[in-house]
PDB file of C-alpha atoms in Angstrom:
ATOM      1  CA  MET O   1     118.149 -64.617   6.928  1.00 69.00           C
ATOM      2  CA  ARG O   2     115.546 -65.642   9.982  1.00 75.00           C
ATOM      3  CA  LYS O   3     116.225 -62.146  11.342  1.00 77.00           C
ATOM      4  CA  ARG O   4     115.007 -60.233   8.396  1.00 77.00           C
ATOM      5  CA  ARG O   5     111.860 -62.480   7.835  1.00 78.00           C
ATOM      6  CA  ALA O   6     110.821 -61.945  11.207  1.00 78.00           C
ATOM      7  CA  ALA O   7     111.215 -58.067  10.947  1.00 78.00           C
ATOM      8  CA  ALA O   8     109.181 -57.990   7.902  1.00 77.00           C
ATOM      9  CA  ARG O   9     106.378 -60.122   9.287  1.00 81.00           C
ATOM     10  CA  GLU O  10     106.521 -57.673  12.197  1.00 83.00           C
ATOM     11  CA  ARG O  11     106.434 -54.515  10.174  1.00 82.00           C
ATOM     12  CA  GLY O  12     103.498 -56.175   7.702  1.00 80.00           C
ATOM     13  CA  ARG O  13     102.033 -56.873  11.082  1.00 83.00           C
ATOM     14  CA  LYS O  14     101.872 -53.541  12.350  1.00 83.00           C
ATOM     15  CA  LEU O  15     100.688 -52.010   9.014  1.00 83.00           C
ATOM     16  CA  VAL O  16      98.049 -54.281   9.330  1.00 77.00           C
ATOM     17  CA  GLU O  17      96.704 -53.284  12.731  1.00 85.00           C
ATOM     18  CA  ALA O  18      97.476 -49.501  11.541  1.00 82.00           C
ATOM     19  CA  ALA O  19      95.003 -49.939   8.630  1.00 77.00           C
ATOM     20  CA  ARG O  20      92.449 -51.864  10.984  1.00 84.00           C
ATOM     21  CA  ALA O  21      92.558 -49.097  13.652  1.00 82.00           C
ATOM     22  CA  ARG O  22      92.169 -46.307  10.925  1.00 84.00           C
ATOM     23  CA  ALA O  23      89.452 -48.338   9.198  1.00 79.00           C
ATOM     24  CA  ARG O  24      87.737 -48.560  12.720  1.00 84.00           C
ATOM     25  CA  LYS O  25      87.761 -45.056  13.245  1.00 84.00           C
ATOM     26  CA  LEU O  26      86.563 -43.989   9.909  1.00 83.00           C
ATOM     27  CA  VAL O  27      83.610 -46.489  10.525  1.00 77.00           C
ATOM     28  CA  GLU O  28      82.859 -44.717  13.845  1.00 84.00           C
ATOM     29  CA  ALA O  29      83.174 -41.239  12.430  1.00 81.00           C
ATOM     30  CA  ALA O  30      80.438 -42.414   9.664  1.00 77.00           C
ATOM     31  CA  ARG O  31      77.846 -43.579  12.442  1.00 81.00           C
ATOM     32  CA  ALA O  32      78.302 -40.532  14.623  1.00 80.00           C
ATOM     33  CA  ARG O  33      77.607 -38.434  11.444  1.00 81.00           C
ATOM     34  CA  ALA O  34      74.386 -40.709  10.527  1.00 72.00           C
ATOM     35  CA  ARG O  35      73.129 -40.797  13.989  1.00 78.00           C
ATOM     36  CA  THR O  36      73.926 -36.359  13.760  1.00 77.00           C
ATOM     37  CA  LEU O  37      71.722 -36.361  10.473  1.00 72.00           C
ATOM     38  CA  LEU O  38      69.086 -38.923  11.914  1.00 70.00           C
ATOM     39  CA  GLU O  39      68.422 -36.214  15.178  1.00 74.00           C
ATOM     40  CA  VAL O  40      68.287 -33.079  13.126  1.00 65.00           C
ATOM     41  CA  ALA O  41      65.695 -34.998  10.556  1.00 64.00           C
ATOM     42  CA  SER O  42      63.497 -35.923  13.286  1.00 66.00           C
ATOM     43  CA  ARG O  43      63.483 -32.559  15.037  1.00 65.00           C
ATOM     44  CA  PRO O  44      60.149 -30.129  14.265  1.00 60.00           C
ATOM     45  CA  ARG O  45      61.099 -27.849  11.126  1.00 60.00           C
ATOM     46  CA  VAL O  46      60.293 -24.263  12.537  1.00 51.00           C
ATOM     47  CA  ARG O  47      60.313 -21.569   9.663  1.00 58.00           C
ATOM     48  CA  LEU O  48      61.279 -18.124  10.294  1.00 51.00           C
ATOM     49  CA  VAL O  49      59.792 -15.073   8.301  1.00 53.00           C
ATOM     50  CA  VAL O  50      61.460 -12.035   8.706  1.00 51.00           C
ATOM     51  CA  LYS O  51      59.486  -9.017   7.249  1.00 56.00           C
ATOM     52  CA  GLU O  52      61.411  -6.484   6.086  1.00 56.00           C
ATOM     53  CA  ALA O  53      60.561  -2.996   7.254  1.00 54.00           C
ATOM     54  CA  LYS O  54      59.148  -0.924   4.458  1.00 60.00           C
ATOM     55  CA  PRO O  55      60.406   2.922   4.466  1.00 58.00           C
ATOM     56  CA  SER O  56      57.203   5.367   5.755  1.00 58.00           C
ATOM     57  CA  THR O  57      56.364   7.135   3.115  1.00 58.00           C
ATOM     58  CA  LYS O  58      54.149   9.560   5.818  1.00 57.00           C
ATOM     59  CA  ARG O  59      55.657  12.756   6.418  1.00 62.00           C
ATOM     60  CA  ARG O  60      55.627  13.583  10.211  1.00 62.00           C
ATOM     61  CA  THR O  61      53.955  16.663  10.682  1.00 61.00           C
ATOM     62  CA  LYS O  62      53.027  18.034  14.100  1.00 62.00           C
ATOM     63  CA  ALA O  63      49.543  17.594  15.311  1.00 61.00           C
ATOM     64  CA  THR O  64      47.098  20.228  14.601  1.00 64.00           C
ATOM     65  CA  PRO O  65      44.007  21.258  16.743  1.00 63.00           C
ATOM     66  CA  LYS O  66      40.725  19.908  15.544  1.00 62.00           C
ATOM     67  CA  PRO O  67      38.277  22.542  14.333  1.00 56.00           C
ATOM     68  CA  LYS O  68      35.421  23.127  16.427  1.00 59.00           C
ATOM     69  CA  VAL O  69      32.357  22.049  14.824  1.00 52.00           C
ATOM     70  CA  ARG O  70      28.887  24.265  15.235  1.00 56.00           C
ATOM     71  CA  PRO O  71      25.786  22.672  15.412  1.00 50.00           C
ATOM     72  CA  VAL O  72      23.801  22.771  11.898  1.00 45.00           C
ATOM     73  CA  LYS O  73      19.971  23.859  11.975  1.00 45.00           C
ATOM     74  CA  PRO O  74      18.221  21.249  10.325  1.00 42.00           C
ATOM     75  CA  THR O  75      16.494  22.839   7.045  1.00 44.00           C
ATOM     76  CA  PRO O  76      12.842  22.690   6.685  1.00 41.00           C
ATOM     77  CA  SER O  77      12.011  20.113   4.156  1.00 50.00           C
ATOM     78  CA  PRO O  78      11.132  21.455   0.722  1.00 61.00           C
ATOM     79  CA  ASP O  79       7.042  21.688  -0.039  1.00 82.00           C
ATOM     80  CA  TYR O  80       7.199  19.011  -3.264  1.00 89.00           C
ATOM     81  CA  GLU O  81       3.414  19.509  -3.889  1.00 87.00           C
ATOM     82  CA  SER O  82       3.473  23.395  -4.226  1.00 86.00           C
ATOM     83  CA  ALA O  83       6.616  22.927  -6.739  1.00 89.00           C
ATOM     84  CA  PHE O  84       4.622  20.117  -8.446  1.00 92.00           C
ATOM     85  CA  LEU O  85       1.345  22.195  -8.767  1.00 86.00           C
ATOM     86  CA  THR O  86       3.398  25.297  -9.603  1.00 87.00           C
ATOM     87  CA  ALA O  87       4.898  23.419 -12.599  1.00 91.00           C
ATOM     88  CA  LEU O  88       1.996  21.950 -13.617  1.00 87.00           C
ATOM     89  CA  ARG O  89      -0.176  25.602 -13.763  1.00 85.00           C
ATOM     90  CA  LYS O  90       3.076  27.326 -15.442  1.00 89.00           C
ATOM     91  CA  VAL O  91       2.947  24.383 -18.338  1.00 89.00           C
ATOM     92  CA  ALA O  92      -0.565  24.208 -18.599  1.00 83.00           C
ATOM     93  CA  GLY O  93      -1.033  28.362 -19.093  1.00 81.00           C
ATOM     94  CA  GLY O  94      -4.468  28.155 -17.851  1.00 72.00           C
ATOM     95  CA  SER O  95      -5.594  25.866 -20.035  1.00 70.00           C
ATOM     96  CA  ARG O  96      -7.391  22.068 -18.858  1.00 66.00           C
ATOM     97  CA  GLY O  97      -6.302  20.265 -21.854  1.00 73.00           C
ATOM     98  CA  LEU O  98      -3.448  17.561 -21.953  1.00 81.00           C
ATOM     99  CA  ILE O  99       0.055  18.387 -21.122  1.00 86.00           C
ATOM    100  CA  SER O 100       3.108  16.336 -21.466  1.00 90.00           C
ATOM    101  CA  ILE O 101       4.116  14.559 -18.229  1.00 93.00           C
ATOM    102  CA  GLY O 102       7.709  15.503 -19.219  1.00 92.00           C
ATOM    103  CA  ASP O 103       7.253  19.167 -19.617  1.00 93.00           C
ATOM    104  CA  VAL O 104       6.112  19.527 -16.101  1.00 93.00           C
ATOM    105  CA  ARG O 105       8.573  17.104 -14.751  1.00 94.00           C
ATOM    106  CA  SER O 106      11.409  19.082 -16.503  1.00 94.00           C
ATOM    107  CA  ALA O 107       9.628  22.240 -14.803  1.00 93.00           C
ATOM    108  CA  SER O 108       9.614  21.438 -11.702  1.00 93.00           C
ATOM    109  CA  GLY O 109      12.740  20.190 -10.915  1.00 93.00           C
ATOM    110  CA  LEU O 110      11.721  17.254  -8.597  1.00 94.00           C
ATOM    111  CA  PRO O 111      13.182  13.967  -8.293  1.00 94.00           C
ATOM    112  CA  LYS O 112      11.351  11.089 -10.421  1.00 94.00           C
ATOM    113  CA  PRO O 113      10.137   9.042  -7.170  1.00 94.00           C
ATOM    114  CA  ILE O 114       8.994  12.166  -5.372  1.00 94.00           C
ATOM    115  CA  PHE O 115       7.429  13.269  -8.600  1.00 95.00           C
ATOM    116  CA  ASP O 116       5.608   9.987  -9.735  1.00 94.00           C
ATOM    117  CA  ALA O 117       4.591   9.787  -6.169  1.00 94.00           C
ATOM    118  CA  LEU O 118       3.110  12.741  -6.156  1.00 93.00           C
ATOM    119  CA  ALA O 119       1.176  12.510  -9.413  1.00 93.00           C
ATOM    120  CA  LEU O 120      -0.570   9.091  -8.392  1.00 93.00           C
ATOM    121  CA  ARG O 121      -1.491  10.815  -4.998  1.00 91.00           C
ATOM    122  CA  LEU O 122      -2.863  13.926  -6.539  1.00 88.00           C
ATOM    123  CA  MET O 123      -4.975  11.389  -9.058  1.00 86.00           C
ATOM    124  CA  ARG O 124      -6.247   9.205  -6.376  1.00 86.00           C
ATOM    125  CA  GLU O 125      -7.561  12.887  -4.574  1.00 79.00           C
ATOM    126  CA  ARG O 126      -8.989  13.837  -7.925  1.00 74.00           C
ATOM    127  CA  ARG O 127      -7.136  16.917  -8.126  1.00 80.00           C
ATOM    128  CA  LEU O 128      -5.148  15.707 -10.984  1.00 85.00           C
ATOM    129  CA  VAL O 129      -6.220  13.802 -14.333  1.00 82.00           C
ATOM    130  CA  LEU O 130      -3.547  11.486 -15.782  1.00 86.00           C
ATOM    131  CA  HIS O 131      -4.202   9.777 -19.410  1.00 85.00           C
ATOM    132  CA  GLU O 132      -2.949   6.146 -19.773  1.00 85.00           C
ATOM    133  CA  HIS O 133      -1.005   5.178 -22.681  1.00 85.00           C
ATOM    134  CA  ASP O 134      -2.727   2.456 -24.592  1.00 79.00           C
ATOM    135  CA  PHE O 135      -0.219   0.177 -25.367  1.00 84.00           C
ATOM    136  CA  PRO O 136       2.920   0.545 -23.106  1.00 87.00           C
ATOM    137  CA  GLN O 137       4.541  -2.936 -24.224  1.00 89.00           C
ATOM    138  CA  SER O 138       5.742  -0.778 -27.369  1.00 88.00           C
ATOM    139  CA  LEU O 139       7.946   1.818 -25.493  1.00 89.00           C
ATOM    140  CA  SER O 140      11.552   1.203 -24.714  1.00 91.00           C
ATOM    141  CA  ALA O 141      12.619   1.065 -21.327  1.00 90.00           C
ATOM    142  CA  ALA O 142      14.466   4.789 -21.600  1.00 90.00           C
ATOM    143  CA  LYS O 143      11.152   6.134 -22.419  1.00 90.00           C
ATOM    144  CA  ARG O 144       8.965   4.608 -20.422  1.00 91.00           C
ATOM    145  CA  ALA O 145      11.375   5.688 -17.350  1.00 90.00           C
ATOM    146  CA  GLU O 146      10.193   9.182 -18.388  1.00 91.00           C
ATOM    147  CA  LEU O 147       6.613   8.449 -17.783  1.00 94.00           C
ATOM    148  CA  VAL O 148       4.905   7.458 -14.400  1.00 94.00           C
ATOM    149  CA  GLU O 149       3.761   4.164 -13.666  1.00 93.00           C
ATOM    150  CA  ASP O 150       1.900   2.714 -11.127  1.00 92.00           C
ATOM    151  CA  ALA O 151       1.533  -0.341  -9.001  1.00 91.00           C
ATOM    152  CA  LYS O 152      -0.682  -1.969 -11.393  1.00 89.00           C
ATOM    153  CA  GLY O 153       1.881  -1.265 -14.202  1.00 89.00           C
ATOM    154  CA  ARG O 154       0.173   1.145 -16.128  1.00 90.00           C
ATOM    155  CA  VAL O 155       2.053   3.816 -17.888  1.00 92.00           C
ATOM    156  CA  PHE O 156       0.693   7.725 -18.103  1.00 91.00           C
ATOM    157  CA  VAL O 157       2.059   9.847 -20.627  1.00 89.00           C
ATOM    158  CA  GLY O 158      -0.108  12.944 -20.158  1.00 87.00           C
ATOM    159  CA  MET O 159      -1.804  14.776 -17.429  1.00 87.00           C
ATOM    160  CA  ALA O 160      -4.297  17.568 -16.881  1.00 82.00           C
ATOM    161  CA  LEU O 161      -6.277  19.648 -14.330  1.00 77.00           C
ATOM    162  CA  PRO O 162      -9.462  18.421 -13.535  1.00 72.00           C
ATOM    163  CA  LEU O 163     -12.513  20.241 -15.324  1.00 59.00           C
ATOM    164  CA  LEU O 164     -14.367  20.700 -12.022  1.00 55.00           C
ATOM    165  CA  THR O 165     -13.233  23.322  -9.737  1.00 59.00           C
ATOM    166  CA  ALA O 166     -14.415  23.172  -5.895  1.00 61.00           C
ATOM    167  CA  GLU O 167     -15.512  26.441  -5.628  1.00 66.00           C
ATOM    168  CA  PRO O 168     -19.249  26.101  -6.806  1.00 72.00           C
ATOM    169  CA  TYR O 169     -19.824  22.977  -4.010  1.00 77.00           C
ATOM    170  CA  GLU O 170     -17.698  23.913  -1.024  1.00 80.00           C
ATOM    171  CA  SER O 171     -20.506  26.321   0.098  1.00 82.00           C
ATOM    172  CA  LYS O 172     -23.238  23.864  -0.283  1.00 85.00           C
ATOM    173  CA  LEU O 173     -21.462  21.090   1.715  1.00 83.00           C
ATOM    174  CA  LEU O 174     -20.163  23.389   4.278  1.00 85.00           C
ATOM    175  CA  ALA O 175     -23.817  24.475   5.064  1.00 85.00           C
ATOM    176  CA  LYS O 176     -25.002  21.553   5.002  1.00 85.00           C
ATOM    177  CA  ALA O 177     -22.507  20.061   7.327  1.00 85.00           C
ATOM    178  CA  LYS O 178     -22.962  23.132   9.597  1.00 85.00           C
ATOM    179  CA  LEU O 179     -26.643  22.028   9.770  1.00 84.00           C
ATOM    180  CA  TYR O 180     -25.877  19.052  12.090  1.00 82.00           C
ATOM    181  CA  GLY O 181     -24.276  21.224  14.657  1.00 73.00           C
ATOM    182  CA  ALA O 182     -20.914  23.061  15.259  1.00 72.00           C
ATOM    183  CA  GLY O 183     -18.475  20.792  16.814  1.00 76.00           C
ATOM    184  CA  ASN O 184     -20.496  17.606  16.211  1.00 85.00           C
ATOM    185  CA  PRO O 185     -18.971  14.754  14.735  1.00 89.00           C
ATOM    186  CA  VAL O 186     -20.807  14.187  10.966  1.00 89.00           C
ATOM    187  CA  ARG O 187     -20.746  10.739   9.044  1.00 89.00           C
ATOM    188  CA  ILE O 188     -19.261  11.494   5.874  1.00 89.00           C
ATOM    189  CA  ALA O 189     -21.472   8.663   4.248  1.00 89.00           C
ATOM    190  CA  SER O 190     -24.523  10.068   5.380  1.00 88.00           C
ATOM    191  CA  LEU O 191     -23.558  13.732   4.482  1.00 90.00           C
ATOM    192  CA  ARG O 192     -22.735  12.642   0.923  1.00 88.00           C
ATOM    193  CA  LYS O 193     -26.364  10.800   0.569  1.00 88.00           C
ATOM    194  CA  ASP O 194     -28.063  14.387   1.972  1.00 88.00           C
ATOM    195  CA  VAL O 195     -25.916  17.170   0.062  1.00 87.00           C
ATOM    196  CA  GLY O 196     -27.083  16.331  -3.382  1.00 85.00           C
ATOM    197  CA  LEU O 197     -23.789  16.254  -5.124  1.00 83.00           C
ATOM    198  CA  THR O 198     -22.337  13.790  -7.479  1.00 81.00           C
ATOM    199  CA  PRO O 199     -19.253  11.836  -6.398  1.00 80.00           C
ATOM    200  CA  GLY O 200     -16.640  13.530  -8.106  1.00 73.00           C
ATOM    201  CA  GLU O 201     -18.312  17.155  -6.566  1.00 76.00           C
ATOM    202  CA  PHE O 202     -18.469  16.189  -2.907  1.00 82.00           C
ATOM    203  CA  ASP O 203     -14.607  14.685  -3.129  1.00 79.00           C
ATOM    204  CA  LEU O 204     -13.486  17.664  -4.971  1.00 75.00           C
ATOM    205  CA  ALA O 205     -15.219  20.412  -2.343  1.00 80.00           C
ATOM    206  CA  LEU O 206     -14.295  18.353   0.810  1.00 82.00           C
ATOM    207  CA  GLY O 207     -10.841  18.214  -0.357  1.00 77.00           C
ATOM    208  CA  ALA O 208     -10.716  21.855  -0.820  1.00 76.00           C
ATOM    209  CA  LEU O 209     -12.228  22.334   2.688  1.00 80.00           C
ATOM    210  CA  GLN O 210     -10.063  20.340   4.342  1.00 78.00           C
ATOM    211  CA  ARG O 211      -6.914  22.085   2.486  1.00 68.00           C
ATOM    212  CA  LEU O 212      -8.373  25.118   3.654  1.00 71.00           C
ATOM    213  CA  GLY O 213      -8.883  24.412   7.228  1.00 76.00           C
ATOM    214  CA  LYS O 214     -12.786  24.572   7.215  1.00 83.00           C
ATOM    215  CA  VAL O 215     -13.346  20.876   8.491  1.00 85.00           C
ATOM    216  CA  ALA O 216     -11.162  18.289  10.067  1.00 86.00           C
ATOM    217  CA  LEU O 217     -11.189  14.799   8.898  1.00 87.00           C
ATOM    218  CA  TYR O 218     -11.023  11.670  11.090  1.00 87.00           C
ATOM    219  CA  ARG O 219     -10.979   7.788  10.835  1.00 86.00           C
ATOM    220  CA  ASP O 220     -13.513   5.365  12.887  1.00 84.00           C
ATOM    221  CA  ASP O 221     -11.205   3.005  14.589  1.00 79.00           C
ATOM    222  CA  ASN O 222     -14.839   1.173  15.717  1.00 76.00           C
ATOM    223  CA  ARG O 223     -15.019  -1.928  13.492  1.00 65.00           C
ATOM    224  CA  ALA O 224     -18.663  -2.079  14.077  1.00 62.00           C
ATOM    225  CA  THR O 225     -19.656   1.389  12.770  1.00 65.00           C
ATOM    226  CA  ALA O 226     -16.441   1.962  10.531  1.00 64.00           C
ATOM    227  CA  LYS O 227     -17.863   0.829   6.679  1.00 73.00           C
ATOM    228  CA  ASN O 228     -15.465   2.214   3.764  1.00 77.00           C
ATOM    229  CA  GLU O 229     -18.471   2.888   1.667  1.00 80.00           C
ATOM    230  CA  GLY O 230     -19.435   6.253   1.558  1.00 81.00           C
ATOM    231  CA  ALA O 231     -15.983   7.114   3.097  1.00 85.00           C
ATOM    232  CA  TYR O 232     -13.420  10.178   1.553  1.00 84.00           C
ATOM    233  CA  PHE O 233      -9.964   8.446   0.952  1.00 80.00           C
ATOM    234  CA  VAL O 234      -6.980  10.613   1.964  1.00 72.00           C
ATOM    235  CA  SER O 235      -3.512   8.951   0.320  1.00 58.00           C
ATOM    236  CA  GLY O 236      -5.359   5.852   0.118  1.00 68.00           C
ATOM    237  CA  GLU O 237      -6.397   5.903   3.761  1.00 78.00           C
ATOM    238  CA  PRO O 238     -10.592   5.949   4.592  1.00 84.00           C
ATOM    239  CA  ARG O 239     -12.172   9.005   6.430  1.00 86.00           C
ATOM    240  CA  HIS O 240     -15.316   8.451   7.818  1.00 87.00           C
ATOM    241  CA  ILE O 241     -15.995  11.391  10.049  1.00 88.00           C
ATOM    242  CA  LEU O 242     -15.640  15.491   9.999  1.00 88.00           C
ATOM    243  CA  TYR O 243     -15.912  18.442  12.183  1.00 88.00           C
ATOM    244  CA  VAL O 244     -16.473  21.568  10.955  1.00 87.00           C
ATOM    245  CA  ARG O 245     -14.024  24.372  12.427  1.00 82.00           C
TER     246      ARG O 245
END
């Protein structure tokens, strides 16, 4: 009986020791897994992005030699003023009455900025008469764009050739200028007083003589002698001296 009890106690002790050994192994395994997870969590994360290669849609072709480019000669700039005046005379038909700006613009075929700038310059040179609209505020934006407008906001609806012509005054002005001596500088302000023409007649004749190449006009750069009173203006720039050619 005693031997049986001793054997049972021995089996129980061995079972307890085996259970304790298994428990210790489980605890150690759990601790090892926890340490591994902590180490992995503390490492810096690196994100790898892998781009998928897209199939190329370009067809492989043989390289072709580049064509030889010949130098292009520059084309001369068109004579806008000649086109403007030709259209003006065509629409006017010999009349010096008021004609529509839209009709002249259509006949010339010039772009609006060039057409408007020419009309305003010819008006300043007294080679063209522009008729101003008396109430431009009543015009729509589209209608206003068809007309000519200057920097002061004045809107012009019609134009006409000046009633004066330069022919009767050219010879008189040129003869008077020759009295100063060929090749000598002539003060335009002094000539204006001596020739006996109105300001409009004088400017009309002098502009015609310059375009014909009979006189050359220059600006006086000496501030002491340059005075714009009595000068002749070309595109807004004063001319104080002329030479007879």
